[in-house]
PDB file of C-alpha atoms and ligand atoms in Angstrom:
ATOM      1  CA  UNK A   1      97.846  84.738 101.614  1.00 51.00           C
ATOM      2  CA  UNK A   2      99.660  86.584  98.889  1.00 81.00           C
ATOM      3  CA  UNK A   3     100.544  89.998 100.117  1.00 89.00           C
ATOM      4  CA  UNK A   4     101.939  91.018  96.751  1.00 91.00           C
ATOM      5  CA  UNK A   5      98.644  90.397  94.924  1.00 91.00           C
ATOM      6  CA  UNK A   6      96.746  91.978  97.733  1.00 91.00           C
ATOM      7  CA  UNK A   7      98.853  95.080  97.559  1.00 94.00           C
ATOM      8  CA  UNK A   8      98.197  95.279  93.810  1.00 95.00           C
ATOM      9  CA  UNK A   9      94.452  95.167  94.431  1.00 93.00           C
ATOM     10  CA  UNK A  10      94.767  97.745  97.153  1.00 95.00           C
ATOM     11  CA  UNK A  11      96.745 100.127  94.969  1.00 96.00           C
ATOM     12  CA  UNK A  12      94.232  99.711  92.127  1.00 96.00           C
ATOM     13  CA  UNK A  13      91.364 100.608  94.433  1.00 96.00           C
ATOM     14  CA  UNK A  14      93.128 103.719  95.636  1.00 97.00           C
ATOM     15  CA  UNK A  15      94.077 104.600  92.072  1.00 97.00           C
ATOM     16  CA  UNK A  16      90.466 104.395  90.898  1.00 96.00           C
ATOM     17  CA  UNK A  17      89.505 106.890  93.529  1.00 96.00           C
ATOM     18  CA  UNK A  18      92.496 109.086  92.854  1.00 95.00           C
ATOM     19  CA  UNK A  19      91.821 109.227  89.126  1.00 95.00           C
ATOM     20  CA  UNK A  20      88.232 110.234  89.746  1.00 95.00           C
ATOM     21  CA  UNK A  21      89.391 113.283  91.693  1.00 93.00           C
ATOM     22  CA  UNK A  22      89.602 116.432  89.592  1.00 91.00           C
ATOM     23  CA  UNK A  23      92.654 117.774  91.424  1.00 89.00           C
ATOM     24  CA  UNK A  24      94.579 114.485  91.857  1.00 92.00           C
ATOM     25  CA  UNK A  25      95.435 115.020  95.532  1.00 93.00           C
ATOM     26  CA  UNK A  26      98.692 113.910  97.108  1.00 94.00           C
ATOM     27  CA  UNK A  27      97.932 110.897  99.277  1.00 96.00           C
ATOM     28  CA  UNK A  28      99.997 110.853 102.448  1.00 96.00           C
ATOM     29  CA  UNK A  29      98.452 107.939 104.350  1.00 97.00           C
ATOM     30  CA  UNK A  30      96.399 104.880 103.501  1.00 97.00           C
ATOM     31  CA  UNK A  31      94.595 103.462 106.520  1.00 97.00           C
ATOM     32  CA  UNK A  32      93.853  99.797 106.268  1.00 96.00           C
ATOM     33  CA  UNK A  33      91.850  97.463 108.479  1.00 96.00           C
ATOM     34  CA  UNK A  34      93.202  93.939 108.444  1.00 94.00           C
ATOM     35  CA  UNK A  35      91.544  91.124 110.341  1.00 93.00           C
ATOM     36  CA  UNK A  36      93.748  88.676 112.213  1.00 90.00           C
ATOM     37  CA  UNK A  37      91.985  85.816 110.483  1.00 88.00           C
ATOM     38  CA  UNK A  38      92.943  86.930 106.982  1.00 88.00           C
ATOM     39  CA  UNK A  39      96.402  85.453 107.560  1.00 84.00           C
ATOM     40  CA  UNK A  40      97.935  88.599 106.164  1.00 89.00           C
ATOM     41  CA  UNK A  41     101.295  89.507 107.607  1.00 90.00           C
ATOM     42  CA  UNK A  42     101.175  93.246 108.279  1.00 92.00           C
ATOM     43  CA  UNK A  43     104.960  93.456 107.918  1.00 93.00           C
ATOM     44  CA  UNK A  44     104.880  91.763 104.489  1.00 93.00           C
ATOM     45  CA  UNK A  45     102.047  93.995 103.441  1.00 94.00           C
ATOM     46  CA  UNK A  46     104.019  97.073 104.491  1.00 95.00           C
ATOM     47  CA  UNK A  47     106.982  95.861 102.536  1.00 95.00           C
ATOM     48  CA  UNK A  48     104.974  95.072  99.379  1.00 95.00           C
ATOM     49  CA  UNK A  49     103.301  98.427  99.582  1.00 97.00           C
ATOM     50  CA  UNK A  50     106.585 100.252  99.858  1.00 96.00           C
ATOM     51  CA  UNK A  51     108.091  98.399  96.922  1.00 96.00           C
ATOM     52  CA  UNK A  52     105.037  98.611  94.668  1.00 97.00           C
ATOM     53  CA  UNK A  53     104.301 102.282  95.222  1.00 97.00           C
ATOM     54  CA  UNK A  54     107.779 103.472  94.310  1.00 97.00           C
ATOM     55  CA  UNK A  55     107.700 105.851  91.356  1.00 96.00           C
ATOM     56  CA  UNK A  56     103.913 105.809  91.296  1.00 96.00           C
ATOM     57  CA  UNK A  57     101.278 108.308  92.365  1.00 96.00           C
ATOM     58  CA  UNK A  58     101.510 106.754  95.834  1.00 97.00           C
ATOM     59  CA  UNK A  59     105.246 107.230  96.205  1.00 95.00           C
ATOM     60  CA  UNK A  60     105.947 108.334  99.757  1.00 94.00           C
ATOM     61  CA  UNK A  61     102.501 107.463 101.070  1.00 96.00           C
ATOM     62  CA  UNK A  62     102.422 105.588 104.350  1.00 96.00           C
ATOM     63  CA  UNK A  63     100.421 102.448 104.880  1.00 97.00           C
ATOM     64  CA  UNK A  64      98.846 102.395 108.340  1.00 97.00           C
ATOM     65  CA  UNK A  65      97.557  98.982 109.327  1.00 96.00           C
ATOM     66  CA  UNK A  66      94.951  98.533 112.003  1.00 95.00           C
ATOM     67  CA  UNK A  67      94.473  94.920 113.011  1.00 94.00           C
ATOM     68  CA  UNK A  68      91.114  93.648 114.184  1.00 94.00           C
ATOM     69  CA  UNK A  69      91.026  90.672 116.522  1.00 93.00           C
ATOM     70  CA  UNK A  70      89.411  87.365 115.704  1.00 93.00           C
ATOM     71  CA  UNK A  71      86.095  87.125 117.518  1.00 95.00           C
ATOM     72  CA  UNK A  72      83.726  84.198 117.142  1.00 95.00           C
ATOM     73  CA  UNK A  73      80.271  83.584 118.506  1.00 97.00           C
ATOM     74  CA  UNK A  74      79.118  80.322 120.037  1.00 96.00           C
ATOM     75  CA  UNK A  75      75.424  79.692 119.404  1.00 96.00           C
ATOM     76  CA  UNK A  76      75.377  76.927 121.961  1.00 96.00           C
ATOM     77  CA  UNK A  77      76.679  79.132 124.780  1.00 97.00           C
ATOM     78  CA  UNK A  78      75.303  82.381 123.329  1.00 97.00           C
ATOM     79  CA  UNK A  79      78.588  84.115 123.902  1.00 96.00           C
ATOM     80  CA  UNK A  80      81.470  85.640 122.026  1.00 97.00           C
ATOM     81  CA  UNK A  81      84.974  84.340 122.443  1.00 95.00           C
ATOM     82  CA  UNK A  82      88.462  84.960 121.142  1.00 92.00           C
ATOM     83  CA  UNK A  83      89.797  81.829 119.491  1.00 90.00           C
ATOM     84  CA  UNK A  84      93.527  81.353 119.699  1.00 80.00           C
ATOM     85  CA  UNK A  85      94.922  81.790 116.219  1.00 70.00           C
ATOM     86  CA  UNK A  86      96.283  78.582 114.804  1.00 68.00           C
ATOM     87  CA  UNK A  87      95.897  76.606 117.980  1.00 64.00           C
ATOM     88  CA  UNK A  88      92.349  76.272 119.042  1.00 71.00           C
ATOM     89  CA  UNK A  89      89.456  77.236 116.779  1.00 86.00           C
ATOM     90  CA  UNK A  90      86.716  76.158 119.136  1.00 91.00           C
ATOM     91  CA  UNK A  91      84.547  77.524 121.904  1.00 93.00           C
ATOM     92  CA  UNK A  92      86.562  77.466 125.149  1.00 91.00           C
ATOM     93  CA  UNK A  93      83.462  76.549 127.146  1.00 93.00           C
ATOM     94  CA  UNK A  94      81.737  73.779 125.166  1.00 94.00           C
ATOM     95  CA  UNK A  95      84.402  73.005 122.507  1.00 91.00           C
ATOM     96  CA  UNK A  96      81.946  73.563 119.662  1.00 92.00           C
ATOM     97  CA  UNK A  97      83.825  74.201 116.444  1.00 91.00           C
ATOM     98  CA  UNK A  98      84.103  77.810 115.374  1.00 91.00           C
ATOM     99  CA  UNK A  99      81.338  78.428 112.844  1.00 88.00           C
ATOM    100  CA  UNK A 100      80.334  82.052 113.283  1.00 94.00           C
ATOM    101  CA  UNK A 101      83.078  84.591 112.874  1.00 94.00           C
ATOM    102  CA  UNK A 102      82.038  88.042 113.982  1.00 95.00           C
ATOM    103  CA  UNK A 103      85.281  89.878 113.413  1.00 95.00           C
ATOM    104  CA  UNK A 104      88.745  89.207 112.068  1.00 94.00           C
ATOM    105  CA  UNK A 105      88.085  88.617 108.371  1.00 92.00           C
ATOM    106  CA  UNK A 106      88.093  92.259 107.366  1.00 92.00           C
ATOM    107  CA  UNK A 107      90.406  93.606 104.770  1.00 91.00           C
ATOM    108  CA  UNK A 108      89.429  97.051 103.719  1.00 92.00           C
ATOM    109  CA  UNK A 109      90.617 100.548 103.216  1.00 95.00           C
ATOM    110  CA  UNK A 110      89.449 102.567 106.138  1.00 95.00           C
ATOM    111  CA  UNK A 111      90.283 106.002 104.868  1.00 96.00           C
ATOM    112  CA  UNK A 112      92.820 108.032 102.978  1.00 96.00           C
ATOM    113  CA  UNK A 113      94.648 111.065 104.175  1.00 96.00           C
ATOM    114  CA  UNK A 114      95.603 113.490 101.458  1.00 95.00           C
ATOM    115  CA  UNK A 115      96.390 117.058 100.665  1.00 90.00           C
ATOM    116  CA  UNK A 116      94.929 118.755  97.656  1.00 80.00           C
ATOM    117  CA  UNK A 117      97.220 120.631  95.394  1.00 68.00           C
ATOM    118  CA  UNK A 118      96.871 124.341  95.933  1.00 66.00           C
ATOM    119  CA  UNK A 119      95.477 126.011  92.819  1.00 64.00           C
ATOM    120  CA  UNK A 120      98.101 127.620  90.664  1.00 68.00           C
ATOM    121  CA  UNK A 121      97.701 131.377  90.997  1.00 71.00           C
ATOM    122  CA  UNK A 122      97.191 133.218  87.759  1.00 70.00           C
ATOM    123  CA  UNK A 123      99.538 136.101  87.059  1.00 71.00           C
TER     124      UNK A 123
HETATM  125 ZN1  LIG B 201      80.226  77.187 123.449  1.00 54.13          ZN
END
C-alpha cells in the first residue's frame, strides 16, 4: 500500500472538515483506526504524516494509530478466528479459505482532538 497517497487522502479529509469550521480550530491529534489487513505500515504512515503536514494547518498535530486485528469468520465451523497475517489465511479448524473478513480492513479517522481559538477580546 502507498502510505504517501494515503496520507494525502487523510490530510484532505481533515482539511475539508477544518475548512468548514468557522473558527478554524488548532488540531492537536488525529486518531486513526488502521486494520492489520490493510497492509499499511503504521511507522511509514507516521513518517508520511509528519513530513506532509509540515508548514500546513496540521503542523505539530500528532497522528495516533489504533490497529485493529484481522478477524475472519468461518461459515463452515460457525466461528471467528484470527488468521496469521501472511502465513495462513484459512480456518485453523477446517482449513476453509478465508472468505469473510469481519475486522482488519478498516482505515478511517476515528476522531480529532482540537482546541478552538479563544475569541479575540475587543478593546
Ligand atoms: Zn472452519
